[in-house]
Amino acid sequence: MSKVILASQLPNQGKASLAPGLQQRHVTMLSIAGVIGAGLFIGSGHAIAAAGPAVLLAYLIAGTLVVLVMRMLGEMAVASPDTGSFSTYADRAIGRWAGFTIGWLYWWFWVLVIPLEAIAAAAILHAWLPVVDTWIFALAVTFVLTATNLFSVARYGEFEFWFALLKILAIIAFIILGAVAIAGGLPDREVSGIGTLIASNGGFAPNGYSTVIGALLTTMFSFIGAEVVTIAASESKDPARQITRATNSVVWRISLFYLVSIFVVVSIVPWNDPRLPEVGSFQRALELMDIPYAKMIVDVVVLIAVASCLNSAIYTSSRMVFSLADRGDAPALLKRTSSSQVPRAAVLASTAVGFLTTIVNYFAPENVFAFLLASSGAVALLVYLVIAVAQLRMRKQLLASGKPIQFRMWLYPWLTWAVILFIGGAFTSMLFLPAHRHEVLATALLTVLIVCLGLLNARRKPREKQGYAGRAASA
């Protein structure tokens, strides 16, 4: 009879190691601002225009899902911090094919974020300096942030600390300014308030509550990135403590940065305003408050948010592929580290694909890049699903090992099952919505391909020959 042995019970032979170079303030700031991207400042305008004030329900439901997923991930990560995070836990709890599949899908997701964020940054910089082509700006921004990730993890942490701090200050300033305007405290500037807007613009759900489903799918993907802190914390001196703090803070982070800021927007901006989806929610709110240089202010904030997301995309993709290589599920070259214990080969490999897709966007037919983006469209939901299934099974392994569980998922297993059923419903909804059907099918096709590669890889390179300390069987 065989039994599962957890990584913490096995010797760490053959494992590559990374330096614990992230300080507490780095991880803290990363955990606070990890979910703040350009989608909040710009993309939320589309969701508000579609659903009206009912978009708050979409953000509340999506935020609750992320809180529960982070709680499940936190339970596993505190018990066994690992750079591979949920990919490693899927490997141990579900099977090697699952860790292989979700690890490579997650890597692909973040590799495609690199050109997306680089292009967004380039568009802003090109508007400021039109003599330079956007593709040059895109490559330059990617090159600079790649360089910062090559020297030490502390460099990444320091850049992300300041990026995150500026994003947080910008949102807090917006909330305070909006609250003052709603209270009538801005001289010669009058805003209607949410009650008046609801009464005069078709009610709380002007386009019906079915629009909340579409808005929910849009907002759900805004939260991807919250899980990055469990990857980064493994390169800190006290990962279990950092993960616990980050996971406990996710409730107020989502409440403040998303729910409160979106409430301020829908209290100021009519959801049928034709400029709302065009310029974004924050810029339109500032314009209606007659704040001078509203576009410039939002452009600066968005540029910071984009740079932060690009920086994290390079870091996250490199650490995931490093973990895959360390488990024998990617070329061994990618687990090599420099003298400062940075996986430079993994960084360069990830950004090389990012550079390539940036070039594809500008010089290849448009439908090529569109298909690449569609292939990662449902990866976030797959990640959440794998985390839930892994936690469902790993709890039993933790209990069997006799190791005390320091950080627990609430109402196990009922809330875990509720998350699994909700995600299944979300996938079903996406299949019936034309705007999302292509994403689900493209991601499903890619997933099937990677699963087949994972099964083939497991047959060709048995885990026992890799010196891997993650899972083992003993008689």
Short mmCIF file of C-alpha atoms in Angstrom, two decimals:
data_model
loop_
_atom_site.label_atom_id
_atom_site.label_comp_id
_atom_site.label_asym_id
_atom_site.label_seq_id
_atom_site.Cartn_x
_atom_site.Cartn_y
_atom_site.Cartn_z
CA MET A 1 0.00 0.00 0.00
CA SER A 2 1.39 3.40 -0.95
CA LYS A 3 0.98 6.69 0.83
CA VAL A 4 1.51 10.32 -0.09
CA ILE A 5 4.42 12.09 1.56
CA LEU A 6 4.41 15.87 1.78
CA ALA A 7 7.38 17.94 0.67
CA SER A 8 8.08 19.05 4.22
CA GLN A 9 8.69 15.42 5.18
CA LEU A 10 11.29 14.75 2.52
CA PRO A 11 14.92 15.82 2.15
CA ASN A 12 15.42 18.76 -0.20
CA GLN A 13 17.95 17.00 -2.37
CA GLY A 14 18.44 18.19 -5.92
CA LYS A 15 16.27 21.24 -5.41
CA ALA A 16 17.37 24.59 -6.80
CA SER A 17 16.96 27.45 -4.34
CA LEU A 18 16.10 31.13 -4.53
CA ALA A 19 17.37 33.83 -2.21
CA PRO A 20 14.99 35.14 0.48
CA GLY A 21 15.59 38.68 -0.75
CA LEU A 22 12.12 40.18 -0.33
CA GLN A 23 11.68 42.29 2.78
CA GLN A 24 8.49 42.46 4.81
CA ARG A 25 7.54 45.84 3.34
CA HIS A 26 7.96 44.44 -0.19
CA VAL A 27 5.61 41.52 0.41
CA THR A 28 3.16 43.68 2.36
CA MET A 29 2.89 46.25 -0.42
CA LEU A 30 2.71 43.56 -3.07
CA SER A 31 -0.14 41.89 -1.21
CA ILE A 32 -2.03 45.18 -0.81
CA ALA A 33 -1.74 46.37 -4.41
CA GLY A 34 -1.40 43.04 -6.21
CA VAL A 35 -4.96 43.20 -7.58
CA ILE A 36 -4.81 46.83 -8.74
CA GLY A 37 -4.29 46.98 -12.49
CA ALA A 38 -5.28 49.19 -15.38
CA GLY A 39 -8.60 47.30 -15.48
CA LEU A 40 -9.79 49.18 -12.39
CA PHE A 41 -9.01 52.60 -13.83
CA ILE A 42 -10.15 52.00 -17.42
CA GLY A 43 -11.81 48.61 -17.93
CA SER A 44 -14.37 49.15 -15.16
CA GLY A 45 -16.01 51.78 -17.37
CA HIS A 46 -17.31 49.08 -19.73
CA ALA A 47 -18.76 47.04 -16.86
CA ILE A 48 -20.46 50.11 -15.36
CA ALA A 49 -21.90 51.14 -18.75
CA ALA A 50 -23.34 47.64 -19.21
CA ALA A 51 -24.82 47.02 -15.75
CA GLY A 52 -25.23 50.44 -14.15
CA PRO A 53 -25.01 50.57 -10.32
CA ALA A 54 -25.75 46.81 -10.31
CA VAL A 55 -22.10 46.42 -11.27
CA LEU A 56 -21.47 46.66 -7.52
CA LEU A 57 -23.09 43.22 -7.21
CA ALA A 58 -20.69 41.88 -9.83
CA TYR A 59 -17.69 43.28 -7.96
CA LEU A 60 -19.06 41.98 -4.64
CA ILE A 61 -19.57 38.44 -6.00
CA ALA A 62 -16.20 38.39 -7.81
CA GLY A 63 -14.48 39.79 -4.74
CA THR A 64 -16.07 37.15 -2.51
CA LEU A 65 -14.86 34.44 -4.87
CA VAL A 66 -11.30 35.76 -4.72
CA VAL A 67 -11.42 36.00 -0.91
CA LEU A 68 -12.46 32.34 -0.69
CA VAL A 69 -9.89 31.20 -3.25
CA MET A 70 -7.14 33.08 -1.44
CA ARG A 71 -8.21 31.51 1.85
CA MET A 72 -7.90 28.03 0.31
CA LEU A 73 -4.56 28.89 -1.28
CA GLY A 74 -3.38 30.41 1.99
CA GLU A 75 -4.10 27.16 3.85
CA MET A 76 -1.86 25.21 1.48
CA ALA A 77 0.81 27.89 1.17
CA VAL A 78 1.22 28.38 4.92
CA ALA A 79 1.55 24.62 5.40
CA SER A 80 4.12 24.35 2.60
CA PRO A 81 5.43 27.61 1.06
CA ASP A 82 6.64 27.00 -2.50
CA THR A 83 7.60 29.14 -5.49
CA GLY A 84 5.32 27.00 -7.65
CA SER A 85 2.36 27.80 -5.36
CA PHE A 86 -0.90 26.23 -6.62
CA SER A 87 0.91 24.40 -9.45
CA THR A 88 2.98 22.51 -6.87
CA TYR A 89 -0.06 21.85 -4.70
CA ALA A 90 -2.01 20.53 -7.70
CA ASP A 91 0.94 18.25 -8.42
CA ARG A 92 0.85 16.83 -4.91
CA ALA A 93 -2.91 16.68 -4.39
CA ILE A 94 -4.31 15.88 -7.84
CA GLY A 95 -1.47 14.46 -9.91
CA ARG A 96 1.61 15.40 -11.82
CA TRP A 97 -0.39 16.07 -14.99
CA ALA A 98 -2.48 18.68 -13.11
CA GLY A 99 0.55 20.54 -11.77
CA PHE A 100 2.16 20.44 -15.20
CA THR A 101 -0.98 21.69 -16.94
CA ILE A 102 -1.94 24.54 -14.63
CA GLY A 103 1.71 25.61 -14.27
CA TRP A 104 2.21 25.97 -18.01
CA LEU A 105 -1.22 27.59 -18.52
CA TYR A 106 -0.45 30.13 -15.80
CA TRP A 107 2.97 30.79 -17.31
CA TRP A 108 1.31 31.35 -20.71
CA PHE A 109 -1.22 33.72 -19.15
CA TRP A 110 1.47 35.97 -17.63
CA VAL A 111 3.70 35.76 -20.69
CA LEU A 112 0.81 37.22 -22.71
CA VAL A 113 0.29 39.92 -20.07
CA ILE A 114 3.81 41.19 -20.89
CA PRO A 115 2.96 42.43 -24.42
CA LEU A 116 -0.50 43.61 -23.34
CA GLU A 117 0.89 45.86 -20.62
CA ALA A 118 3.85 46.93 -22.77
CA ILE A 119 1.46 47.98 -25.55
CA ALA A 120 -0.72 49.89 -23.08
CA ALA A 121 2.32 51.71 -21.67
CA ALA A 122 3.58 52.42 -25.18
CA ALA A 123 0.25 53.99 -26.19
CA ILE A 124 0.46 56.46 -23.30
CA LEU A 125 4.12 57.28 -23.94
CA HIS A 126 3.49 57.67 -27.69
CA ALA A 127 0.70 60.18 -26.95
CA TRP A 128 3.22 62.20 -24.96
CA LEU A 129 6.03 61.79 -27.50
CA PRO A 130 4.51 61.05 -30.94
CA VAL A 131 7.87 61.09 -32.77
CA VAL A 132 8.69 57.66 -31.28
CA ASP A 133 6.80 54.66 -32.65
CA THR A 134 4.68 52.72 -30.17
CA TRP A 135 6.44 49.41 -30.86
CA ILE A 136 9.77 50.99 -29.88
CA PHE A 137 8.28 52.19 -26.59
CA ALA A 138 6.75 48.74 -25.99
CA LEU A 139 10.06 46.95 -26.46
CA ALA A 140 11.95 49.58 -24.43
CA VAL A 141 9.62 49.30 -21.43
CA THR A 142 9.82 45.50 -21.52
CA PHE A 143 13.62 45.65 -21.77
CA VAL A 144 13.98 47.99 -18.77
CA LEU A 145 11.77 45.90 -16.49
CA THR A 146 13.43 42.69 -17.66
CA ALA A 147 16.77 44.16 -16.62
CA THR A 148 15.48 44.93 -13.12
CA ASN A 149 14.36 41.32 -12.71
CA LEU A 150 17.75 39.92 -13.74
CA PHE A 151 19.85 41.29 -10.88
CA SER A 152 18.10 40.28 -7.66
CA VAL A 153 14.64 39.64 -6.32
CA ALA A 154 15.15 42.67 -4.08
CA ARG A 155 15.22 44.87 -7.20
CA TYR A 156 11.86 43.50 -8.27
CA GLY A 157 10.56 44.01 -4.73
CA GLU A 158 11.80 47.59 -4.57
CA PHE A 159 10.28 48.57 -7.93
CA GLU A 160 7.01 46.90 -6.99
CA PHE A 161 7.00 48.59 -3.58
CA TRP A 162 7.04 52.06 -5.12
CA PHE A 163 4.67 51.16 -7.95
CA ALA A 164 2.21 49.74 -5.43
CA LEU A 165 2.54 52.69 -3.05
CA LEU A 166 1.75 55.18 -5.83
CA LYS A 167 -1.28 53.15 -6.96
CA ILE A 168 -2.61 53.00 -3.41
CA LEU A 169 -2.13 56.74 -2.84
CA ALA A 170 -3.87 57.50 -6.15
CA ILE A 171 -6.94 55.42 -5.26
CA ILE A 172 -7.17 56.80 -1.72
CA ALA A 173 -6.90 60.36 -3.09
CA PHE A 174 -9.64 59.60 -5.63
CA ILE A 175 -11.95 58.18 -2.95
CA ILE A 176 -11.41 61.17 -0.66
CA LEU A 177 -11.91 63.66 -3.50
CA GLY A 178 -15.04 61.85 -4.67
CA ALA A 179 -16.47 61.72 -1.15
CA VAL A 180 -15.92 65.46 -0.74
CA ALA A 181 -17.59 66.12 -4.10
CA ILE A 182 -20.59 63.90 -3.24
CA ALA A 183 -20.96 65.75 0.07
CA GLY A 184 -20.96 69.07 -1.82
CA GLY A 185 -17.61 70.15 -0.49
CA LEU A 186 -16.04 71.18 -3.80
CA PRO A 187 -16.76 74.86 -4.58
CA ASP A 188 -18.65 75.48 -7.83
CA ARG A 189 -18.71 71.76 -8.52
CA GLU A 190 -21.94 69.83 -8.10
CA VAL A 191 -22.46 66.09 -8.52
CA SER A 192 -25.80 64.33 -8.44
CA GLY A 193 -25.11 61.44 -6.05
CA ILE A 194 -26.09 57.82 -6.50
CA GLY A 195 -29.71 58.27 -5.34
CA THR A 196 -30.47 60.95 -7.91
CA LEU A 197 -28.66 59.05 -10.67
CA ILE A 198 -30.60 55.86 -9.95
CA ALA A 199 -33.91 57.73 -10.00
CA SER A 200 -33.18 59.56 -13.27
CA ASN A 201 -31.31 56.86 -15.23
CA GLY A 202 -33.43 53.73 -15.15
CA GLY A 203 -32.94 52.41 -11.64
CA PHE A 204 -30.34 50.21 -9.93
CA ALA A 205 -30.20 47.70 -12.79
CA PRO A 206 -31.25 49.79 -15.82
CA ASN A 207 -30.48 47.03 -18.32
CA GLY A 208 -31.77 44.15 -16.20
CA TYR A 209 -29.99 41.85 -13.77
CA SER A 210 -28.82 39.57 -16.59
CA THR A 211 -26.19 42.20 -17.38
CA VAL A 212 -24.67 41.51 -13.97
CA ILE A 213 -23.54 38.10 -15.29
CA GLY A 214 -21.64 39.68 -18.18
CA ALA A 215 -20.18 42.31 -15.84
CA LEU A 216 -19.26 39.57 -13.37
CA LEU A 217 -17.20 37.74 -15.98
CA THR A 218 -15.45 41.00 -16.86
CA THR A 219 -14.73 41.97 -13.26
CA MET A 220 -13.68 38.46 -12.23
CA PHE A 221 -10.59 38.68 -14.40
CA SER A 222 -9.67 42.05 -12.87
CA PHE A 223 -8.73 40.25 -9.66
CA ILE A 224 -6.18 37.87 -11.16
CA GLY A 225 -2.87 38.61 -9.48
CA ALA A 226 -4.00 38.29 -5.86
CA GLU A 227 -2.36 34.84 -5.77
CA VAL A 228 1.05 36.22 -6.79
CA VAL A 229 1.84 37.03 -3.16
CA THR A 230 2.01 33.29 -2.34
CA ILE A 231 4.69 32.94 -5.03
CA ALA A 232 6.64 36.02 -3.92
CA ALA A 233 6.41 35.23 -0.19
CA SER A 234 8.45 32.06 -0.73
CA GLU A 235 11.41 34.38 -1.41
CA SER A 236 11.02 36.15 1.94
CA LYS A 237 12.57 35.19 5.27
CA ASP A 238 9.29 34.21 6.93
CA PRO A 239 6.97 33.02 4.13
CA ALA A 240 4.28 31.44 6.32
CA ARG A 241 3.80 34.64 8.31
CA GLN A 242 3.79 36.82 5.19
CA ILE A 243 1.22 34.61 3.46
CA THR A 244 -1.01 34.64 6.55
CA ARG A 245 -0.94 38.43 6.75
CA ALA A 246 -1.53 38.87 3.02
CA THR A 247 -4.45 36.43 2.94
CA ASN A 248 -6.10 37.98 6.00
CA SER A 249 -5.90 41.43 4.41
CA VAL A 250 -7.51 40.46 1.11
CA VAL A 251 -11.03 41.30 2.37
CA TRP A 252 -10.35 44.96 3.15
CA ARG A 253 -8.12 45.34 0.09
CA ILE A 254 -10.92 44.36 -2.27
CA SER A 255 -13.51 46.32 -0.27
CA LEU A 256 -11.51 49.54 -0.30
CA PHE A 257 -9.85 49.52 -3.70
CA TYR A 258 -12.70 48.07 -5.75
CA LEU A 259 -16.07 48.33 -4.01
CA VAL A 260 -15.57 51.77 -2.47
CA SER A 261 -13.89 53.31 -5.53
CA ILE A 262 -16.55 51.90 -7.91
CA PHE A 263 -19.28 53.17 -5.56
CA VAL A 264 -17.74 56.64 -5.80
CA VAL A 265 -17.71 56.39 -9.61
CA VAL A 266 -21.39 55.36 -9.92
CA SER A 267 -22.28 58.16 -7.50
CA ILE A 268 -20.76 60.71 -9.87
CA VAL A 269 -20.91 59.35 -13.42
CA PRO A 270 -24.23 58.49 -15.16
CA TRP A 271 -23.85 54.94 -16.52
CA ASN A 272 -25.36 56.00 -19.84
CA ASP A 273 -22.68 58.65 -20.32
CA PRO A 274 -21.28 57.93 -23.83
CA ARG A 275 -17.76 58.89 -22.76
CA LEU A 276 -17.65 56.42 -19.86
CA PRO A 277 -16.50 53.31 -21.77
CA GLU A 278 -14.38 55.48 -24.05
CA VAL A 279 -12.18 57.23 -21.47
CA GLY A 280 -12.63 55.00 -18.42
CA SER A 281 -14.44 55.41 -15.13
CA PHE A 282 -11.82 57.34 -13.15
CA GLN A 283 -11.09 59.90 -15.87
CA ARG A 284 -14.78 60.54 -16.52
CA ALA A 285 -15.43 61.01 -12.80
CA LEU A 286 -12.59 63.55 -12.55
CA GLU A 287 -13.88 65.37 -15.63
CA LEU A 288 -17.38 65.67 -14.14
CA MET A 289 -15.82 67.03 -10.95
CA ASP A 290 -14.05 69.64 -13.13
CA ILE A 291 -10.62 68.53 -11.96
CA PRO A 292 -8.03 70.12 -14.27
CA TYR A 293 -5.74 67.84 -16.32
CA ALA A 294 -7.95 64.82 -15.58
CA LYS A 295 -6.65 62.88 -18.57
CA MET A 296 -3.01 63.56 -17.69
CA ILE A 297 -3.56 62.51 -14.07
CA VAL A 298 -5.24 59.23 -15.06
CA ASP A 299 -2.64 58.55 -17.76
CA VAL A 300 0.15 58.85 -15.19
CA VAL A 301 -1.65 56.55 -12.75
CA VAL A 302 -2.45 54.02 -15.49
CA LEU A 303 1.16 54.09 -16.68
CA ILE A 304 2.29 53.27 -13.13
CA ALA A 305 -0.32 50.49 -12.87
CA VAL A 306 0.73 49.07 -16.24
CA ALA A 307 4.42 49.16 -15.34
CA SER A 308 3.62 47.43 -12.05
CA CYS A 309 1.63 44.71 -13.80
CA LEU A 310 4.37 44.23 -16.41
CA ASN A 311 6.99 43.99 -13.68
CA SER A 312 4.92 41.36 -11.87
CA ALA A 313 4.22 39.48 -15.11
CA ILE A 314 7.94 39.04 -15.73
CA TYR A 315 8.55 37.99 -12.13
CA THR A 316 5.57 35.62 -11.89
CA SER A 317 6.08 33.88 -15.24
CA SER A 318 9.79 33.35 -14.53
CA ARG A 319 9.13 31.85 -11.07
CA MET A 320 6.43 29.54 -12.37
CA VAL A 321 8.60 28.16 -15.17
CA PHE A 322 11.51 27.89 -12.70
CA SER A 323 9.31 25.77 -10.43
CA LEU A 324 8.24 23.60 -13.38
CA ALA A 325 11.89 23.04 -14.31
CA ASP A 326 12.72 22.23 -10.70
CA ARG A 327 10.07 19.49 -10.79
CA GLY A 328 11.35 18.08 -14.07
CA ASP A 329 8.40 19.48 -16.03
CA ALA A 330 10.38 22.06 -18.03
CA PRO A 331 13.91 22.12 -19.49
CA ALA A 332 16.53 21.81 -16.73
CA LEU A 333 18.28 24.95 -18.03
CA LEU A 334 15.41 27.03 -16.67
CA LYS A 335 16.12 26.12 -13.04
CA ARG A 336 19.67 27.44 -13.11
CA THR A 337 20.28 30.43 -10.87
CA SER A 338 22.90 33.17 -10.82
CA SER A 339 25.32 33.87 -7.97
CA SER A 340 22.60 36.09 -6.46
CA GLN A 341 20.16 33.14 -6.75
CA VAL A 342 18.05 34.71 -9.51
CA PRO A 343 16.66 32.31 -12.16
CA ARG A 344 17.99 34.40 -15.04
CA ALA A 345 17.37 31.74 -17.68
CA ALA A 346 13.71 31.58 -16.62
CA VAL A 347 13.44 35.39 -16.71
CA LEU A 348 15.00 35.59 -20.17
CA ALA A 349 12.91 32.73 -21.55
CA SER A 350 9.68 34.31 -20.33
CA THR A 351 10.49 37.78 -21.61
CA ALA A 352 11.73 36.36 -24.92
CA VAL A 353 8.23 35.02 -25.54
CA GLY A 354 6.87 38.37 -24.36
CA PHE A 355 9.09 40.23 -26.84
CA LEU A 356 8.04 37.85 -29.60
CA THR A 357 4.32 38.32 -28.96
CA THR A 358 4.83 42.11 -28.83
CA ILE A 359 6.38 41.93 -32.29
CA VAL A 360 3.55 39.65 -33.48
CA ASN A 361 1.02 42.25 -32.34
CA TYR A 362 2.56 44.97 -34.48
CA PHE A 363 3.75 43.09 -37.56
CA ALA A 364 1.61 39.92 -37.90
CA PRO A 365 -2.04 39.74 -38.97
CA GLU A 366 -4.34 41.00 -36.24
CA ASN A 367 -6.21 37.72 -35.85
CA VAL A 368 -2.98 35.93 -34.83
CA PHE A 369 -2.52 38.02 -31.69
CA ALA A 370 -6.27 37.91 -31.00
CA PHE A 371 -6.17 34.09 -30.99
CA LEU A 372 -3.18 34.08 -28.64
CA LEU A 373 -5.06 36.34 -26.21
CA ALA A 374 -8.21 34.22 -26.46
CA SER A 375 -6.20 31.10 -25.57
CA SER A 376 -5.52 32.56 -22.11
CA GLY A 377 -8.97 34.10 -21.63
CA ALA A 378 -10.32 31.50 -19.19
CA VAL A 379 -7.04 30.61 -17.46
CA ALA A 380 -7.92 32.66 -14.36
CA LEU A 381 -11.03 30.57 -13.74
CA LEU A 382 -9.07 27.37 -14.32
CA VAL A 383 -6.51 28.50 -11.73
CA TYR A 384 -9.28 29.15 -9.19
CA LEU A 385 -10.83 25.76 -9.94
CA VAL A 386 -7.53 23.91 -9.52
CA ILE A 387 -6.85 25.73 -6.22
CA ALA A 388 -10.26 24.62 -4.89
CA VAL A 389 -9.87 20.98 -5.96
CA ALA A 390 -6.27 20.85 -4.66
CA GLN A 391 -7.30 22.26 -1.28
CA LEU A 392 -10.17 19.80 -1.06
CA ARG A 393 -7.73 16.90 -1.41
CA MET A 394 -4.66 18.40 0.29
CA ARG A 395 -6.54 19.00 3.55
CA LYS A 396 -6.87 15.22 3.87
CA GLN A 397 -3.12 14.81 3.22
CA LEU A 398 -2.28 17.42 5.85
CA LEU A 399 -4.49 15.73 8.42
CA ALA A 400 -3.01 12.31 7.58
CA SER A 401 0.51 13.68 8.04
CA GLY A 402 -0.26 14.74 11.62
CA LYS A 403 1.03 18.22 10.88
CA PRO A 404 -1.04 20.97 12.59
CA ILE A 405 -2.96 23.19 10.17
CA GLN A 406 -2.11 26.73 11.20
CA PHE A 407 -4.30 28.50 8.65
CA ARG A 408 -7.67 27.00 7.72
CA MET A 409 -10.26 27.46 5.01
CA TRP A 410 -13.62 28.51 6.43
CA LEU A 411 -16.47 25.95 6.63
CA TYR A 412 -14.48 23.19 4.93
CA PRO A 413 -15.56 21.43 2.74
CA TRP A 414 -18.84 23.26 2.07
CA LEU A 415 -17.42 26.59 0.92
CA THR A 416 -14.80 24.80 -1.16
CA TRP A 417 -17.54 22.87 -2.96
CA ALA A 418 -19.55 26.08 -3.38
CA VAL A 419 -16.58 27.69 -5.14
CA ILE A 420 -16.18 24.67 -7.43
CA LEU A 421 -19.87 24.76 -8.38
CA PHE A 422 -19.78 28.54 -8.92
CA ILE A 423 -16.79 28.29 -11.25
CA GLY A 424 -18.52 25.50 -13.16
CA GLY A 425 -21.50 27.82 -13.57
CA ALA A 426 -19.23 30.63 -14.75
CA PHE A 427 -17.71 28.39 -17.44
CA THR A 428 -21.19 27.39 -18.57
CA SER A 429 -22.30 31.03 -18.75
CA MET A 430 -19.25 31.92 -20.83
CA LEU A 431 -20.13 29.22 -23.33
CA PHE A 432 -23.59 30.76 -23.85
CA LEU A 433 -22.33 34.36 -24.11
CA PRO A 434 -20.96 35.19 -27.58
CA ALA A 435 -18.47 37.68 -26.14
CA HIS A 436 -16.79 34.95 -24.07
CA ARG A 437 -17.47 31.71 -25.97
CA HIS A 438 -14.36 32.02 -28.14
CA GLU A 439 -12.17 32.45 -25.04
CA VAL A 440 -13.49 29.28 -23.39
CA LEU A 441 -13.08 27.19 -26.52
CA ALA A 442 -9.57 28.50 -27.26
CA THR A 443 -8.46 27.95 -23.64
CA ALA A 444 -10.03 24.47 -23.66
CA LEU A 445 -8.11 23.57 -26.82
CA LEU A 446 -4.84 24.78 -25.30
CA THR A 447 -5.59 22.95 -22.03
CA VAL A 448 -6.19 19.63 -23.81
CA LEU A 449 -2.91 20.04 -25.68
CA ILE A 450 -0.96 20.75 -22.48
CA VAL A 451 -2.61 17.86 -20.61
CA CYS A 452 -1.48 15.51 -23.39
CA LEU A 453 2.05 16.92 -23.19
CA GLY A 454 1.98 16.52 -19.42
CA LEU A 455 0.98 12.87 -19.61
CA LEU A 456 3.67 12.23 -22.23
CA ASN A 457 6.26 14.06 -20.11
CA ALA A 458 5.37 11.97 -17.04
CA ARG A 459 5.87 8.74 -19.01
CA ARG A 460 9.19 9.84 -20.53
CA LYS A 461 10.67 11.31 -17.34
CA PRO A 462 9.44 9.53 -14.19
CA ARG A 463 9.52 11.82 -11.15
CA GLU A 464 11.73 9.52 -9.05
CA LYS A 465 14.64 10.12 -11.42
CA GLN A 466 14.42 13.87 -11.04
CA GLY A 467 15.39 14.09 -7.37
CA TYR A 468 12.11 15.94 -6.81
CA ALA A 469 11.02 16.41 -3.23
CA GLY A 470 7.36 17.16 -3.86
CA ARG A 471 5.59 13.82 -4.02
CA ALA A 472 6.85 10.29 -3.55
CA ALA A 473 5.39 6.91 -2.98
CA SER A 474 6.67 4.37 -0.52
CA ALA A 475 5.57 0.86 0.18
#
